[in-house]
Amino acid sequence: MSNYKHILLAYDYAQNNEKVAQKARTLADQYQAKLSFLHVLDDIAMADTAYGTVLDLTQKTDYRPLEEHKAKLSALAESLNIPPEQRWLIWGNPKQEIVELAIRQQVDLIVVGSHGRHGLAVLLGSTANGVLHYATCDVLAVRL
Ligand code: AMP
């Protein structure tokens, strides 16, 4: 059986996603793996920001929607016991940024929900599907 060393939780704040977060935390504890948290920002306007930009969680801006996202991310990551250096907020396309961060950070397991904000009408949501297709490591889609 694989011994995962670095698990990436891709989180989108949809209803029921605490189940996905708890699963990632439990797996990280079981494998004594590092756990990282990623939210890809794709639902607020971000002027003059290129896709793929990593947003600094420590630097305050006067852009309220962004600060609200940062606060939400920090609170959730804190509750999951994920240290600041393993928290990521990236502007871009969710499936692409999840796959690319996993490669850059040498993640060996990505944990996603089977469905998030983008649709309960299909068997597997589009982000989950895209990550499964393009990831170079294992992917766990937690059934929601
Ligand atoms: P979807 O396929 O978009 O319905 O979402 C399925 C899962 O993909 C969610 O439960 C999350 O784990 C992940 N996901 C979707 N959108 C994002 C996002 N913007 N940032 C991080 N993870 C996401």
CSV table of C-alpha atoms and ligand atoms in Angstrom, one decimal:
chain,number,residue,atom,x,y,z
A,1,MET,CA,0.0,0.0,0.0
A,2,SER,CA,1.2,3.5,-0.8
A,3,ASN,CA,2.6,5.5,2.1
A,4,TYR,CA,1.4,9.0,1.3
A,5,LYS,CA,3.8,11.8,2.3
A,6,HIS,CA,2.1,14.9,1.1
A,7,ILE,CA,-1.7,15.2,0.8
A,8,LEU,CA,-3.4,18.2,-0.9
A,9,LEU,CA,-6.9,19.1,0.1
A,10,ALA,CA,-8.6,21.1,-2.7
A,11,TYR,CA,-11.5,22.9,-1.1
A,12,ASP,CA,-14.3,25.0,-2.6
A,13,TYR,CA,-16.5,25.8,0.5
A,14,ALA,CA,-19.6,24.2,-1.0
A,15,GLN,CA,-22.1,22.7,1.4
A,16,ASN,CA,-21.0,19.3,2.8
A,17,ASN,CA,-17.4,19.9,2.0
A,18,GLU,CA,-16.4,19.6,5.6
A,19,LYS,CA,-16.7,15.9,5.0
A,20,VAL,CA,-13.9,16.2,2.4
A,21,ALA,CA,-11.8,18.2,4.7
A,22,GLN,CA,-12.2,15.8,7.6
A,23,LYS,CA,-11.3,12.8,5.3
A,24,ALA,CA,-8.1,14.6,4.2
A,25,ARG,CA,-7.2,15.4,7.8
A,26,THR,CA,-7.8,11.8,8.9
A,27,LEU,CA,-5.8,10.4,6.0
A,28,ALA,CA,-2.9,12.7,6.8
A,29,ASP,CA,-2.9,11.6,10.4
A,30,GLN,CA,-3.0,8.0,9.5
A,31,TYR,CA,-0.1,8.3,7.0
A,32,GLN,CA,1.7,10.9,9.2
A,33,ALA,CA,1.7,12.9,6.0
A,34,LYS,CA,2.0,16.6,5.4
A,35,LEU,CA,-1.4,18.2,4.7
A,36,SER,CA,-1.7,21.2,2.4
A,37,PHE,CA,-4.9,23.3,1.8
A,38,LEU,CA,-5.7,24.9,-1.6
A,39,HIS,CA,-8.6,27.1,-2.6
A,40,VAL,CA,-8.5,28.4,-6.2
A,41,LEU,CA,-10.1,31.8,-6.4
A,42,ASP,CA,-12.3,32.0,-9.5
A,43,ASP,CA,-15.4,33.9,-8.4
A,44,ILE,CA,-14.3,37.5,-7.7
A,45,ALA,CA,-12.9,40.1,-10.0
A,46,MET,CA,-9.1,40.3,-9.9
A,47,ALA,CA,-7.9,43.2,-12.0
A,48,ASP,CA,-4.4,42.9,-13.5
A,49,THR,CA,-3.8,39.5,-12.0
A,50,ALA,CA,-2.5,36.6,-14.2
A,51,TYR,CA,-4.0,33.2,-13.8
A,52,GLY,CA,-1.7,31.1,-11.7
A,53,THR,CA,-0.8,33.9,-9.3
A,54,VAL,CA,-0.3,32.8,-5.7
A,55,LEU,CA,-2.0,35.3,-3.4
A,56,ASP,CA,0.0,36.4,-0.4
A,57,LEU,CA,-2.1,35.4,2.7
A,58,THR,CA,0.0,37.6,5.0
A,59,GLN,CA,-0.2,40.9,3.2
A,60,LYS,CA,-3.3,43.0,3.7
A,61,THR,CA,-5.0,44.7,0.8
A,62,ASP,CA,-7.9,47.1,0.7
A,63,TYR,CA,-9.9,44.8,-1.6
A,64,ARG,CA,-12.7,43.5,0.6
A,65,PRO,CA,-13.8,40.4,-1.3
A,66,LEU,CA,-10.2,39.1,-1.4
A,67,GLU,CA,-9.7,39.8,2.4
A,68,GLU,CA,-12.9,37.8,3.1
A,69,HIS,CA,-11.6,34.9,1.1
A,70,LYS,CA,-8.3,35.0,3.0
A,71,ALA,CA,-10.0,35.1,6.4
A,72,LYS,CA,-12.3,32.2,5.4
A,73,LEU,CA,-9.3,30.1,4.2
A,74,SER,CA,-7.2,30.9,7.3
A,75,ALA,CA,-10.1,30.0,9.7
A,76,LEU,CA,-10.7,26.7,8.0
A,77,ALA,CA,-7.0,25.8,7.7
A,78,GLU,CA,-6.5,26.7,11.3
A,79,SER,CA,-9.4,24.4,12.4
A,80,LEU,CA,-7.8,21.6,10.4
A,81,ASN,CA,-4.4,22.2,12.1
A,82,ILE,CA,-2.7,23.1,8.8
A,83,PRO,CA,0.2,25.5,9.3
A,84,PRO,CA,0.4,28.8,7.4
A,85,GLU,CA,3.2,27.7,5.0
A,86,GLN,CA,0.9,24.9,3.7
A,87,ARG,CA,-2.1,27.2,2.9
A,88,TRP,CA,-2.6,28.2,-0.7
A,89,LEU,CA,-4.9,30.7,-2.3
A,90,ILE,CA,-4.3,30.9,-6.1
A,91,TRP,CA,-6.1,32.9,-8.7
A,92,GLY,CA,-7.1,30.8,-11.8
A,93,ASN,CA,-8.8,27.8,-13.2
A,94,PRO,CA,-9.5,25.3,-10.4
A,95,LYS,CA,-8.6,22.0,-12.1
A,96,GLN,CA,-5.5,23.5,-13.7
A,97,GLU,CA,-4.2,25.1,-10.5
A,98,ILE,CA,-4.9,22.0,-8.4
A,99,VAL,CA,-2.9,19.8,-10.7
A,100,GLU,CA,0.0,22.3,-11.1
A,101,LEU,CA,0.3,23.0,-7.4
A,102,ALA,CA,0.3,19.2,-6.7
A,103,ILE,CA,3.2,18.8,-9.2
A,104,ARG,CA,5.2,21.8,-7.8
A,105,GLN,CA,4.8,20.8,-4.2
A,106,GLN,CA,5.4,17.0,-4.8
A,107,VAL,CA,2.0,16.0,-3.6
A,108,ASP,CA,1.3,12.3,-3.8
A,109,LEU,CA,-2.5,12.4,-3.1
A,110,ILE,CA,-5.0,15.0,-4.0
A,111,VAL,CA,-8.3,14.9,-2.1
A,112,VAL,CA,-11.4,16.5,-3.7
A,113,GLY,CA,-15.1,16.2,-3.3
A,114,SER,CA,-17.1,14.3,-6.0
A,115,HIS,CA,-19.2,17.5,-6.3
A,116,GLY,CA,-18.7,21.1,-5.3
A,117,ARG,CA,-20.2,24.3,-6.4
A,118,HIS,CA,-20.2,23.3,-10.1
A,119,GLY,CA,-23.1,20.9,-10.2
A,120,LEU,CA,-24.8,18.0,-8.5
A,121,ALA,CA,-26.5,17.0,-11.7
A,122,VAL,CA,-23.7,14.9,-13.0
A,123,LEU,CA,-21.9,11.8,-11.7
A,124,LEU,CA,-18.6,13.6,-11.1
A,125,GLY,CA,-18.3,17.3,-11.1
A,126,SER,CA,-16.2,19.0,-13.7
A,127,THR,CA,-13.3,20.0,-11.4
A,128,ALA,CA,-13.1,16.5,-9.9
A,129,ASN,CA,-13.2,15.0,-13.4
A,130,GLY,CA,-10.5,17.3,-14.7
A,131,VAL,CA,-8.2,16.7,-11.7
A,132,LEU,CA,-8.7,12.9,-12.1
A,133,HIS,CA,-7.8,13.2,-15.8
A,134,TYR,CA,-4.7,15.4,-15.5
A,135,ALA,CA,-3.2,14.8,-12.1
A,136,THR,CA,0.1,12.9,-12.1
A,137,CYS,CA,-0.5,11.5,-8.6
A,138,ASP,CA,-3.3,9.6,-6.9
A,139,VAL,CA,-6.7,11.4,-6.5
A,140,LEU,CA,-9.3,10.6,-4.0
A,141,ALA,CA,-12.8,11.8,-4.9
A,142,VAL,CA,-14.8,11.8,-1.6
A,143,ARG,CA,-18.4,10.8,-2.4
A,144,LEU,CA,-20.8,13.6,-1.5
B,1,AMP,P1,-16.8,20.3,-8.9
B,1,AMP,O1,-16.2,19.2,-9.8
B,1,AMP,O2,-16.5,21.7,-9.4
B,1,AMP,O3,-18.2,20.1,-8.7
B,1,AMP,O4,-16.0,20.2,-7.5
B,1,AMP,C1,-15.6,19.0,-7.0
B,1,AMP,C2,-14.5,19.2,-6.0
B,1,AMP,O5,-13.4,19.9,-6.6
B,1,AMP,C3,-14.8,20.1,-4.8
B,1,AMP,O6,-15.5,19.3,-3.8
B,1,AMP,C4,-13.4,20.5,-4.4
B,1,AMP,O7,-12.8,19.5,-3.7
B,1,AMP,C5,-12.7,20.7,-5.7
B,1,AMP,N1,-12.9,22.1,-6.2
B,1,AMP,C6,-13.8,22.7,-7.0
B,1,AMP,N2,-13.6,24.0,-7.2
B,1,AMP,C7,-12.5,24.3,-6.4
B,1,AMP,C8,-11.8,25.5,-6.2
B,1,AMP,N3,-12.1,26.7,-6.7
B,1,AMP,N4,-10.7,25.5,-5.4
B,1,AMP,C9,-10.3,24.3,-4.8
B,1,AMP,N5,-10.9,23.1,-5.0
B,1,AMP,C10,-12.0,23.1,-5.8
